[in-house]
PDB file of C-alpha atoms (C1' of nucleotides) in Angstrom:
ATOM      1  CA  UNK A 652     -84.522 -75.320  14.918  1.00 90.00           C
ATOM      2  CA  UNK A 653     -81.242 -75.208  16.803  1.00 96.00           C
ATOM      3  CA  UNK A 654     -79.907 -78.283  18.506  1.00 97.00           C
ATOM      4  CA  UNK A 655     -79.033 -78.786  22.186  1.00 98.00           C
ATOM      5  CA  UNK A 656     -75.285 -78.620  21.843  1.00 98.00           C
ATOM      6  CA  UNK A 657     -75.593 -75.593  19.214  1.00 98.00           C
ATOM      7  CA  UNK A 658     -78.221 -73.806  22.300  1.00 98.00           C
ATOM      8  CA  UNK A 659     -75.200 -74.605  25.077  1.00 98.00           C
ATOM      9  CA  UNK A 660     -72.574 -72.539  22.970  1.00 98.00           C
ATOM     10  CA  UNK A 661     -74.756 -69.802  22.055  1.00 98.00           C
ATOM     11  CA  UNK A 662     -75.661 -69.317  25.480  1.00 98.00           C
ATOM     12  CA  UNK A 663     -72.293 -69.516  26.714  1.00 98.00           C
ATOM     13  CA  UNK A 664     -71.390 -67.108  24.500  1.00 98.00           C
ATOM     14  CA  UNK A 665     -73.804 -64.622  25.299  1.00 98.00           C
ATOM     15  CA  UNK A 666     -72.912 -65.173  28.617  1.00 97.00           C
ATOM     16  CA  UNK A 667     -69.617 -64.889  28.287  1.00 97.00           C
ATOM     17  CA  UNK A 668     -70.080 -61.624  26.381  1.00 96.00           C
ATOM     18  CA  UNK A 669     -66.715 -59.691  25.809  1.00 96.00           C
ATOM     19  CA  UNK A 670     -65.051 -62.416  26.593  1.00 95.00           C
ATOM     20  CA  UNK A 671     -66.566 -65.048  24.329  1.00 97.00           C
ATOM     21  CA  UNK A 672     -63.750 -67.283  22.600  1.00 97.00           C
ATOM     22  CA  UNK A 673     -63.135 -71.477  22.341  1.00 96.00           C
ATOM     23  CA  UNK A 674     -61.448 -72.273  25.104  1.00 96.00           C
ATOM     24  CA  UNK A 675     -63.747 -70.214  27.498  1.00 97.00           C
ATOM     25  CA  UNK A 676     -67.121 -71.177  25.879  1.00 98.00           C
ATOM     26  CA  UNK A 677     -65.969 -74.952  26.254  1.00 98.00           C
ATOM     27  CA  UNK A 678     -65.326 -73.948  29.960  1.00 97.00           C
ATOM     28  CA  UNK A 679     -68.405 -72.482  30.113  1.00 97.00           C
ATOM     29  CA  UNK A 680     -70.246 -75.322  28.322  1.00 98.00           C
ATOM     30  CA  UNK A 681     -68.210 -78.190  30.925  1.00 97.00           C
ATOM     31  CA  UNK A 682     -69.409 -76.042  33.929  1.00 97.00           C
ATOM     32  CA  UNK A 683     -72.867 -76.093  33.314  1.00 97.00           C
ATOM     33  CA  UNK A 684     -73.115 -79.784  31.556  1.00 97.00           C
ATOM     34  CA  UNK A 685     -70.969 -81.104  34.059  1.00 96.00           C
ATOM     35  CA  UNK A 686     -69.324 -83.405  31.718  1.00 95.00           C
ATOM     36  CA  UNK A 687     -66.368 -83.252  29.152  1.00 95.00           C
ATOM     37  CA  UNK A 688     -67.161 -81.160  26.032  1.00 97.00           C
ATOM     38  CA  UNK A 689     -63.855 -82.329  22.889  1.00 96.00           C
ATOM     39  CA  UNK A 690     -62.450 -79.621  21.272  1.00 96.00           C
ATOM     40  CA  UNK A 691     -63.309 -80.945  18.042  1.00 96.00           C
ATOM     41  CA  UNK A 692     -67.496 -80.526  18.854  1.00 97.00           C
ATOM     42  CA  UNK A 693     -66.888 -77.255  20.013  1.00 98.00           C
ATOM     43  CA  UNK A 694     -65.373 -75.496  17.290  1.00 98.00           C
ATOM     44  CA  UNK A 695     -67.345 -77.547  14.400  1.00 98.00           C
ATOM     45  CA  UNK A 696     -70.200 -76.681  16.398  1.00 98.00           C
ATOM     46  CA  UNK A 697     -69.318 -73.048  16.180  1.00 98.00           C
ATOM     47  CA  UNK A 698     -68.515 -73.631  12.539  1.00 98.00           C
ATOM     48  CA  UNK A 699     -71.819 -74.425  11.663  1.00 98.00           C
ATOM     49  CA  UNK A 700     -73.525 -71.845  13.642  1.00 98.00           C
ATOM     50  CA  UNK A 701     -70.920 -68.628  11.980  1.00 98.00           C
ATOM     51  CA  UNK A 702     -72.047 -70.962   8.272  1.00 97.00           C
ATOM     52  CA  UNK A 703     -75.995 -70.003   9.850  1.00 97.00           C
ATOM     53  CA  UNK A 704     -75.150 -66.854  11.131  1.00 97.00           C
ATOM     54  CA  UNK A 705     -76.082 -67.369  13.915  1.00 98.00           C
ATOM     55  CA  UNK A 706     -72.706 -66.336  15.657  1.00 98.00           C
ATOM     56  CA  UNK A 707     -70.112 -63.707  14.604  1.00 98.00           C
ATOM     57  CA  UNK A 708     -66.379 -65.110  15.012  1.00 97.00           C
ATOM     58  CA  UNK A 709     -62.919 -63.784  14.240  1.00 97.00           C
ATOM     59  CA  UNK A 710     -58.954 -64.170  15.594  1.00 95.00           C
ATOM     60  CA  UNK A 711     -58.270 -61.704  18.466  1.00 92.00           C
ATOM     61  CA  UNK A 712     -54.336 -61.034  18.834  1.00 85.00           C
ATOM     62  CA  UNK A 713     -51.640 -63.177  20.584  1.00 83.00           C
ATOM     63  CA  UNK A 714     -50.849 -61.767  24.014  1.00 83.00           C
ATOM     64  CA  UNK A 715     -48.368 -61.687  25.816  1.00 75.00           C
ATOM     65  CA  UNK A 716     -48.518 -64.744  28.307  1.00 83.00           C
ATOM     66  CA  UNK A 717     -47.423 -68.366  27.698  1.00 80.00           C
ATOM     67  CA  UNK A 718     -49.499 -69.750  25.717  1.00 75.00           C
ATOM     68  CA  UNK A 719     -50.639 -66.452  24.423  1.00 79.00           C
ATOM     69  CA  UNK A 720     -51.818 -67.795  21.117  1.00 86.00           C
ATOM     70  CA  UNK A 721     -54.288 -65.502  19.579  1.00 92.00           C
ATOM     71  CA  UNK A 722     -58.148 -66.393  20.222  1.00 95.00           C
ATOM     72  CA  UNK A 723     -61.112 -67.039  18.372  1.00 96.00           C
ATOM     73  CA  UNK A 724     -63.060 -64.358  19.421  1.00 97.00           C
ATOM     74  CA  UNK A 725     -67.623 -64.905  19.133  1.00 98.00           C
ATOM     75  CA  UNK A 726     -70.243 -62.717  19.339  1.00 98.00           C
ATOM     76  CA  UNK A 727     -73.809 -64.032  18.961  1.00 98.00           C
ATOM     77  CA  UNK A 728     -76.072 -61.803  16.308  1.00 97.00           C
ATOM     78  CA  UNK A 729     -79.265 -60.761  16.301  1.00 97.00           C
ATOM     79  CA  UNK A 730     -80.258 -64.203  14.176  1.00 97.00           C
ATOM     80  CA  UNK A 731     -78.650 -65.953  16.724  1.00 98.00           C
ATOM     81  CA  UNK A 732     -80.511 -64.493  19.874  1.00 97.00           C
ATOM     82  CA  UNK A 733     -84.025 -64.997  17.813  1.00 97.00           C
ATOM     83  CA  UNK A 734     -82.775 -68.901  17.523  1.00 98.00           C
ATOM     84  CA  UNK A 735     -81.885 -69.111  21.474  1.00 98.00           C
ATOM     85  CA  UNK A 736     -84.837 -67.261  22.395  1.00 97.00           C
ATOM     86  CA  UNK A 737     -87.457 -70.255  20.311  1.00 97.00           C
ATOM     87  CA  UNK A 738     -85.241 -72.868  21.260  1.00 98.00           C
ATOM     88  CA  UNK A 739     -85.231 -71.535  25.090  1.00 98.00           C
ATOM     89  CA  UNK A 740     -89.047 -70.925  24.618  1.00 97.00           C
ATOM     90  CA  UNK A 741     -90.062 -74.288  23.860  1.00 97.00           C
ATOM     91  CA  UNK A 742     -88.035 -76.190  26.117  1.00 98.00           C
ATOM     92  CA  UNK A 743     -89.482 -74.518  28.933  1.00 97.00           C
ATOM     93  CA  UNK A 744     -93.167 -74.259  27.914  1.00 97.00           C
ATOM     94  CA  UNK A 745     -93.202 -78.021  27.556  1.00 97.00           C
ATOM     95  CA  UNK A 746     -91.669 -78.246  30.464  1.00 97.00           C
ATOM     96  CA  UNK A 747     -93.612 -76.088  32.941  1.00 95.00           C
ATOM     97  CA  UNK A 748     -95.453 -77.587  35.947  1.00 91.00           C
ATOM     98  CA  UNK A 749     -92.390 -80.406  35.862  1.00 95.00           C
ATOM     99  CA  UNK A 750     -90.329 -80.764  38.511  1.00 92.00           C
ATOM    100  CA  UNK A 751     -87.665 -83.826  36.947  1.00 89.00           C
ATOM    101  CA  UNK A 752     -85.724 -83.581  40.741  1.00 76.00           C
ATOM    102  CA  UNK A 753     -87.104 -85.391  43.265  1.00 59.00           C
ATOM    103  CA  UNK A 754     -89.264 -87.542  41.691  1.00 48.00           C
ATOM    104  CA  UNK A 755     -87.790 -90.799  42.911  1.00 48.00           C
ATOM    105  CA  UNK A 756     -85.240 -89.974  46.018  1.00 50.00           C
ATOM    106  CA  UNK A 757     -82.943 -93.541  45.265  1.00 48.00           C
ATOM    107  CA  UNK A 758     -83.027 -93.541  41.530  1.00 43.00           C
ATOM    108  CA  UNK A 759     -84.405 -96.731  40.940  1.00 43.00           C
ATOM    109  CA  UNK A 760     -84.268 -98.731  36.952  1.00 44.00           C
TER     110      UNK A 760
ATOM    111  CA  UNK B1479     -77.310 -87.193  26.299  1.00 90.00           C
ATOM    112  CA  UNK B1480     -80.753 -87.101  24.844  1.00 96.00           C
ATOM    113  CA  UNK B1481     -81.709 -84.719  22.426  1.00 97.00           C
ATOM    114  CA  UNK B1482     -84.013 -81.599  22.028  1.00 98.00           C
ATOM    115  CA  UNK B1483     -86.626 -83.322  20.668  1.00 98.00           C
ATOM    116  CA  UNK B1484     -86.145 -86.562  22.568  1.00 98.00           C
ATOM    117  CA  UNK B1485     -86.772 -84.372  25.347  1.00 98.00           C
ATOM    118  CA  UNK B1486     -89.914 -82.667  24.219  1.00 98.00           C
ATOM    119  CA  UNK B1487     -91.636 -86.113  23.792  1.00 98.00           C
ATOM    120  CA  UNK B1488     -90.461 -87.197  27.121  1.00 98.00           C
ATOM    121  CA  UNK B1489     -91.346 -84.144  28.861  1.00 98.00           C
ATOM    122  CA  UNK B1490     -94.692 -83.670  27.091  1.00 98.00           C
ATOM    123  CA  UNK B1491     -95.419 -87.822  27.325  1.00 98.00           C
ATOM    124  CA  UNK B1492     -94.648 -87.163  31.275  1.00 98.00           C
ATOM    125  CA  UNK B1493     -96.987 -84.070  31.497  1.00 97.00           C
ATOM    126  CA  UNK B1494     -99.777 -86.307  29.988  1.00 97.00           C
ATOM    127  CA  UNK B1495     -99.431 -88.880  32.611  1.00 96.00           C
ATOM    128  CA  UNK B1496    -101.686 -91.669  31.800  1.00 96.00           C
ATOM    129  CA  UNK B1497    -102.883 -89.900  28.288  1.00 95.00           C
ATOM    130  CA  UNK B1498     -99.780 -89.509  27.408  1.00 97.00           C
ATOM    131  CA  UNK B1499     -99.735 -91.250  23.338  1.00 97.00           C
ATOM    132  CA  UNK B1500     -98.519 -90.644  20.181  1.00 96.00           C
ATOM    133  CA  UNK B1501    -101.323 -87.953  19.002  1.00 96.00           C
ATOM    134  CA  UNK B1502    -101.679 -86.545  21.955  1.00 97.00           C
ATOM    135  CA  UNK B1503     -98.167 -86.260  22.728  1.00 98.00           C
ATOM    136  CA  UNK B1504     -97.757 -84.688  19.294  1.00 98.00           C
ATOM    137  CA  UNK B1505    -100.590 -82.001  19.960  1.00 97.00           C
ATOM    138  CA  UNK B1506     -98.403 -81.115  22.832  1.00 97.00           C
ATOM    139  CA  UNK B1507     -95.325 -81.031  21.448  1.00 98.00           C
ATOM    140  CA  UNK B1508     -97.023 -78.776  18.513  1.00 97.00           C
ATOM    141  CA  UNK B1509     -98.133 -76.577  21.153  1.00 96.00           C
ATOM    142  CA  UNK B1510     -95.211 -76.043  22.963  1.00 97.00           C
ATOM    143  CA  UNK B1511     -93.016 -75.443  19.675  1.00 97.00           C
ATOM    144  CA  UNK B1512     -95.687 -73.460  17.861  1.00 95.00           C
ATOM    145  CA  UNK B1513     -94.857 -75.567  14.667  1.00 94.00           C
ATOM    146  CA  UNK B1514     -95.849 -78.923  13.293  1.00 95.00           C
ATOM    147  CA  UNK B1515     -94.762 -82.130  14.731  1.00 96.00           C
ATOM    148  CA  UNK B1516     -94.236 -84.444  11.828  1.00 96.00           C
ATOM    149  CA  UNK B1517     -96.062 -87.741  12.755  1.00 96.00           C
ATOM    150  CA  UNK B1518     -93.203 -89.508  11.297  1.00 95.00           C
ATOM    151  CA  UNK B1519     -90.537 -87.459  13.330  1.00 96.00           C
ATOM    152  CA  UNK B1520     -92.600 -88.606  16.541  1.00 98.00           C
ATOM    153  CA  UNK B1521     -92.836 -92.203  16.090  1.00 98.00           C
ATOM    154  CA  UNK B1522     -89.575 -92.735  14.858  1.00 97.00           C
ATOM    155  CA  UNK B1523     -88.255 -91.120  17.905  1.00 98.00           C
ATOM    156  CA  UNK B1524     -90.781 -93.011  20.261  1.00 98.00           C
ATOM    157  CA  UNK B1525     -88.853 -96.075  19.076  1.00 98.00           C
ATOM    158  CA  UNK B1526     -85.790 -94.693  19.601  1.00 97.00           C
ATOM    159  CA  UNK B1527     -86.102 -93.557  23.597  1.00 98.00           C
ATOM    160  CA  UNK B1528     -88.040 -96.949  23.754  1.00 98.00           C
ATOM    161  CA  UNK B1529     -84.885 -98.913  22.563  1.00 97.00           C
ATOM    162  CA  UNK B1530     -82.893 -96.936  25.378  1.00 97.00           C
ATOM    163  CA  UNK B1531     -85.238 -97.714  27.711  1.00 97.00           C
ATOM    164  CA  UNK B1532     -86.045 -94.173  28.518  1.00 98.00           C
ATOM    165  CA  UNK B1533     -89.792 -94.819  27.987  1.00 98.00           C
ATOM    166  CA  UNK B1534     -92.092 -97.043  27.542  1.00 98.00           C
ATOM    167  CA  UNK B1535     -95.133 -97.603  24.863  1.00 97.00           C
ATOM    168  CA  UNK B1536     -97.539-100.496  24.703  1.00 97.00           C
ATOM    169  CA  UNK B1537    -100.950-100.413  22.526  1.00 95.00           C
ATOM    170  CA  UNK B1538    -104.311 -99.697  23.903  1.00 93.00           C
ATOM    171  CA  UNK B1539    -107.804-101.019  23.598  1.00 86.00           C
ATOM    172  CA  UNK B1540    -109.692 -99.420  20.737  1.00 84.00           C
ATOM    173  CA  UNK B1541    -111.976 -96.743  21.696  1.00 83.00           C
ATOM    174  CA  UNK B1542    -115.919 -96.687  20.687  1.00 76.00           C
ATOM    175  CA  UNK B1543    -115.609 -93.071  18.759  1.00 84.00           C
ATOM    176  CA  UNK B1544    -115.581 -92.504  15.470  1.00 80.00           C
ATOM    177  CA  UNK B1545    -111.975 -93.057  14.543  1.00 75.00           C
ATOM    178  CA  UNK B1546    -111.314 -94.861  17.897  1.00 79.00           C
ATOM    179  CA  UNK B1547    -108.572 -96.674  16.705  1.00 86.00           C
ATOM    180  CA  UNK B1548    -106.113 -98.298  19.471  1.00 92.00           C
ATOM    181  CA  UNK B1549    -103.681 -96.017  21.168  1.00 95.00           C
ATOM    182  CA  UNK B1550    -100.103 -96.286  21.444  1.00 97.00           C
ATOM    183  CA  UNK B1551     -99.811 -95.301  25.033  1.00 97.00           C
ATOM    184  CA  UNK B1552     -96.210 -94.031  26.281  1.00 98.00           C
ATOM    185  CA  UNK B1553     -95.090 -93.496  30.355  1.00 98.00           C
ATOM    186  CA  UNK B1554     -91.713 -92.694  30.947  1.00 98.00           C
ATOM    187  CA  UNK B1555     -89.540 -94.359  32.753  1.00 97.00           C
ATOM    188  CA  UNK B1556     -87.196 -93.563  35.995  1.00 97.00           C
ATOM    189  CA  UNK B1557     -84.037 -93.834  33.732  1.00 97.00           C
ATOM    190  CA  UNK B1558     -86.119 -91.326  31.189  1.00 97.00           C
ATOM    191  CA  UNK B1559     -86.820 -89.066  33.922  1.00 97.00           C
ATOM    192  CA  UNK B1560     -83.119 -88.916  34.848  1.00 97.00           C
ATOM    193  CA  UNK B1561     -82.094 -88.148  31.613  1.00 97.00           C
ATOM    194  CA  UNK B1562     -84.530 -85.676  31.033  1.00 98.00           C
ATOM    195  CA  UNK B1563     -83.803 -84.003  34.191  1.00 97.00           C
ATOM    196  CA  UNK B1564     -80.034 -84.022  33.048  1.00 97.00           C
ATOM    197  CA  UNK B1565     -80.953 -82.395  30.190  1.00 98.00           C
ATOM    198  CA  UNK B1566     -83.102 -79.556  31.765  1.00 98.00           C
ATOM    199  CA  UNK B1567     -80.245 -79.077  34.164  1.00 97.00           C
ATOM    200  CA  UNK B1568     -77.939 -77.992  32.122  1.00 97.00           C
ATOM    201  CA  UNK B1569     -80.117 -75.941  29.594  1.00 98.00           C
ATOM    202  CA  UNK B1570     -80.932 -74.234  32.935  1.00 97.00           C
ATOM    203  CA  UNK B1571     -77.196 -73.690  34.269  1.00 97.00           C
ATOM    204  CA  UNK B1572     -76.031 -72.324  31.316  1.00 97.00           C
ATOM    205  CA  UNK B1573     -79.046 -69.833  30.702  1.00 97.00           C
ATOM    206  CA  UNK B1574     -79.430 -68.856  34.529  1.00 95.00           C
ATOM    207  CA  UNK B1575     -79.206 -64.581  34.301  1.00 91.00           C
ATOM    208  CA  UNK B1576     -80.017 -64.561  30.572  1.00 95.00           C
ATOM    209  CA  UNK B1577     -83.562 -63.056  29.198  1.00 91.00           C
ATOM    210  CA  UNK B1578     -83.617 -63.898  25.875  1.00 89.00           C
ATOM    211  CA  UNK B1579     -86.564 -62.005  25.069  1.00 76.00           C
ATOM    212  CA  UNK B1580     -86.599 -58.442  24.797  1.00 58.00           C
ATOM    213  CA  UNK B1581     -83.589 -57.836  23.497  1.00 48.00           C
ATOM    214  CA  UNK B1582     -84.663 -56.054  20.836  1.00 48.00           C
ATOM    215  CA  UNK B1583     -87.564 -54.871  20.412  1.00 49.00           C
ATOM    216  CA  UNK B1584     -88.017 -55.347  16.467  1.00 47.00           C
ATOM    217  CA  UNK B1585     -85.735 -57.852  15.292  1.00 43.00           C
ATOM    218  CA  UNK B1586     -83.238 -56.618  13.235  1.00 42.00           C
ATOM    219  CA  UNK B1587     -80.754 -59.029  10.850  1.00 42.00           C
TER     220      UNK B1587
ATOM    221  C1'  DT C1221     -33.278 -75.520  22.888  1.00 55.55           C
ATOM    222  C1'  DT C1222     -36.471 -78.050  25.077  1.00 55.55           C
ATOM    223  C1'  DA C1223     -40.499 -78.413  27.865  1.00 55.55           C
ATOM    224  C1'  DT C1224     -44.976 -76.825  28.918  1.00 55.55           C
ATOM    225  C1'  DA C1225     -49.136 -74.120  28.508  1.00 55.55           C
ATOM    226  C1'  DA C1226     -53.096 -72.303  26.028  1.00 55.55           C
ATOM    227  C1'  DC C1227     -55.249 -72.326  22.017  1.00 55.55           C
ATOM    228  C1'  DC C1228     -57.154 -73.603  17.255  1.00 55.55           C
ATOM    229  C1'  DT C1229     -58.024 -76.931  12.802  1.00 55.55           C
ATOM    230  C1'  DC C1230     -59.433 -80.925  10.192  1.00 55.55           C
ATOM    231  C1'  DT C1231     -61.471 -85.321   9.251  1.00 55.55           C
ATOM    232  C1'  DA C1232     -64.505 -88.982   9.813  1.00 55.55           C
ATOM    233  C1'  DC C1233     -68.295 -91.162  11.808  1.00 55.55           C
ATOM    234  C1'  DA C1234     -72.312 -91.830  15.094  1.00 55.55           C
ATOM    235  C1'  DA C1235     -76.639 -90.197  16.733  1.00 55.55           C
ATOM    236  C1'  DT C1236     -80.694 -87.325  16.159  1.00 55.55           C
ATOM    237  C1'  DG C1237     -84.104 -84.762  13.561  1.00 55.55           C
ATOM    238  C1'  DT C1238     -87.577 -84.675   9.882  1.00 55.55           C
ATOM    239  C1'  DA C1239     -90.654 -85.404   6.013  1.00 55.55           C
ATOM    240  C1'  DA C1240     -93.281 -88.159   2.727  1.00 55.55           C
ATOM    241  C1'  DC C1241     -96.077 -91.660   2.022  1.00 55.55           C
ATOM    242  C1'  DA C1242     -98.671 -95.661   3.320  1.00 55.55           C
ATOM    243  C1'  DC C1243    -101.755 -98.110   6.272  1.00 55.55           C
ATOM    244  C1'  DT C1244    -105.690 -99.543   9.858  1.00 55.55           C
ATOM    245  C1'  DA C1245    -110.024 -99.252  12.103  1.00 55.55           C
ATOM    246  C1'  DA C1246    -113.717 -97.068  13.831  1.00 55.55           C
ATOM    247  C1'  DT C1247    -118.294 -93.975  12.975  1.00 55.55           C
ATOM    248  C1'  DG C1248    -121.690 -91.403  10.164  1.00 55.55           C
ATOM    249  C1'  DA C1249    -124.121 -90.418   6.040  1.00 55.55           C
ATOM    250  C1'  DT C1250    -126.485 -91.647   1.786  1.00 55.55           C
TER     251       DT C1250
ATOM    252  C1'  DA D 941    -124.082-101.658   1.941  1.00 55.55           C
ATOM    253  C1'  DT D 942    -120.612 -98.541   0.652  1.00 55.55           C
ATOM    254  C1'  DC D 943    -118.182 -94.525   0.844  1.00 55.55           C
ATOM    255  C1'  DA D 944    -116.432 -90.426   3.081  1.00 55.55           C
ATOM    256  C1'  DT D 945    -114.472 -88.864   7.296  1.00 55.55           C
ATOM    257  C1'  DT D 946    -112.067 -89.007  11.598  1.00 55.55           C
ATOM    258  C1'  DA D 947    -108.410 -90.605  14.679  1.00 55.55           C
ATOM    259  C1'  DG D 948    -104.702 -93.077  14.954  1.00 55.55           C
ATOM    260  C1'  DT D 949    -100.114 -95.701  13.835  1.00 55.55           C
ATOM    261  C1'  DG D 950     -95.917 -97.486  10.956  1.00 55.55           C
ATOM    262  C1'  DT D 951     -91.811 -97.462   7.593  1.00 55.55           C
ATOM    263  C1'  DT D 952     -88.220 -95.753   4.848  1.00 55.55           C
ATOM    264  C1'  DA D 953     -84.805 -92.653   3.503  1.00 55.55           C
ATOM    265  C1'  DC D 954     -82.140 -88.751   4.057  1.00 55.55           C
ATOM    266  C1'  DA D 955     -80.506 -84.235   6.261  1.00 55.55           C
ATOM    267  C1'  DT D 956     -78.680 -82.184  10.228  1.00 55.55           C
ATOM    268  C1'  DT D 957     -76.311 -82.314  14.616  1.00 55.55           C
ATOM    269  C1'  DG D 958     -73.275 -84.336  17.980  1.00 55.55           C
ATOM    270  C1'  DT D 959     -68.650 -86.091  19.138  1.00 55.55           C
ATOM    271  C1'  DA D 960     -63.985 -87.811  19.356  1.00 55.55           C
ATOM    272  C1'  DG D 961     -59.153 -88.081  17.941  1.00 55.55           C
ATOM    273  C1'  DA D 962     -55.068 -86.668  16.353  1.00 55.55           C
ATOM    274  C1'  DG D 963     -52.365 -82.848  14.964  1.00 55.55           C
ATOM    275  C1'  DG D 964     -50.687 -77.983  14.560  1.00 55.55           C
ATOM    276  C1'  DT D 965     -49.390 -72.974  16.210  1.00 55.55           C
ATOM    277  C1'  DT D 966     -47.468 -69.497  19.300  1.00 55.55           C
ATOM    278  C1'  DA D 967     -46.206 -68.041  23.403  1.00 55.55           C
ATOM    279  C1'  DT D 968     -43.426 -68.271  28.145  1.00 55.55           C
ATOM    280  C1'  DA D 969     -40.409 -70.806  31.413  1.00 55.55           C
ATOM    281  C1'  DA D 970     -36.639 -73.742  32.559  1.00 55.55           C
TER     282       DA D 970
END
DNA sequence: TTATAACCTCTACAATGTAACACTAATGAT
DNA sequence: ATCATTAGTGTTACATTGTAGAGGTTATAA
């Protein structure tokens, strides 16, 4: 089974589609977790899931605007979908009939 | 962050309400999954989200059945829900518009 | 020719996930 | 009585994932 950080960048990526690379999966992966994500858990992350096959990656071209170095582009395969898809599965069939917001309106310890 | 399946015990253990403990919470985590729950995986990570304080377990009377040994019994705590609800936040942000299923309709590699 | 921006790589370590095996305490059957 | 069966829990060791830090490349802008 995938883990929770591996899920986050596969579904960013899918998201992201066309225009799936590092930078704009961690952007991707910040936006939704609302918290930091290093560079360095990103791309071993992605590492590891290209090393599964679960993800498809390889170095677009440099263009043509500062900073233009060339990107590392990722596509999620068929394997990789088939992992999201349990992993997504799961999560919310143990989950269903919960409702973790307003449980407690002043979060108390 | 917690982890998947720090979150499937919590989230199963929270469906239970009061009988929420360790076998029972392992049935539902087996259901939910569709695989086995090691008994080992579940305990050791009971201890764990106990140490954070995210739950908490203490042991139960012995029941008359046959095989009524005493229960550990689990509820989860505020600080559990908020962590849990952290986690299903941002599983849910970054798969909002995706349908994982039916992608295609016989998986292909 | 130096700063700045946008990206990627590598290394090491911490936290989580998982299985195997062992153990306890009750009932039911012979 | 004693032995099988059922329902539970605990411990240890190791594999897999999660995460940060520091450094390197290639481009434009000043």
């Amino acid at each position: 089974m995938i883990g929770e950080f591996e899920y986050l960048l596969i579904a960013a990526s899918h998201r992201l589609g066309e225009d799936a690379y590092g930078a704009s999966i961690r952007r991707e992966v910040e936006a939704a977790t609302e918290r930091p994500c290093s560079i360095g858990s990103l791309y071993t992350t992605l590492d590891r899931l290209e090393a599964k096959g679960l993800v498809t990656t390889w170095m677009g071209e440099a263009t043509s605007q500062r900073g233009g170095r060339a990107k590392r582009m990722v596509t999620v395969t068929a394997k990789g979908i088939e992992a999201a898809s349990i992993f997504y599965r799961a999560i919310s069939k143990v989950s269903r009939d919960i409702s973790w917001e307003a449980q407690c309106p002043l979060s108390q310890e």
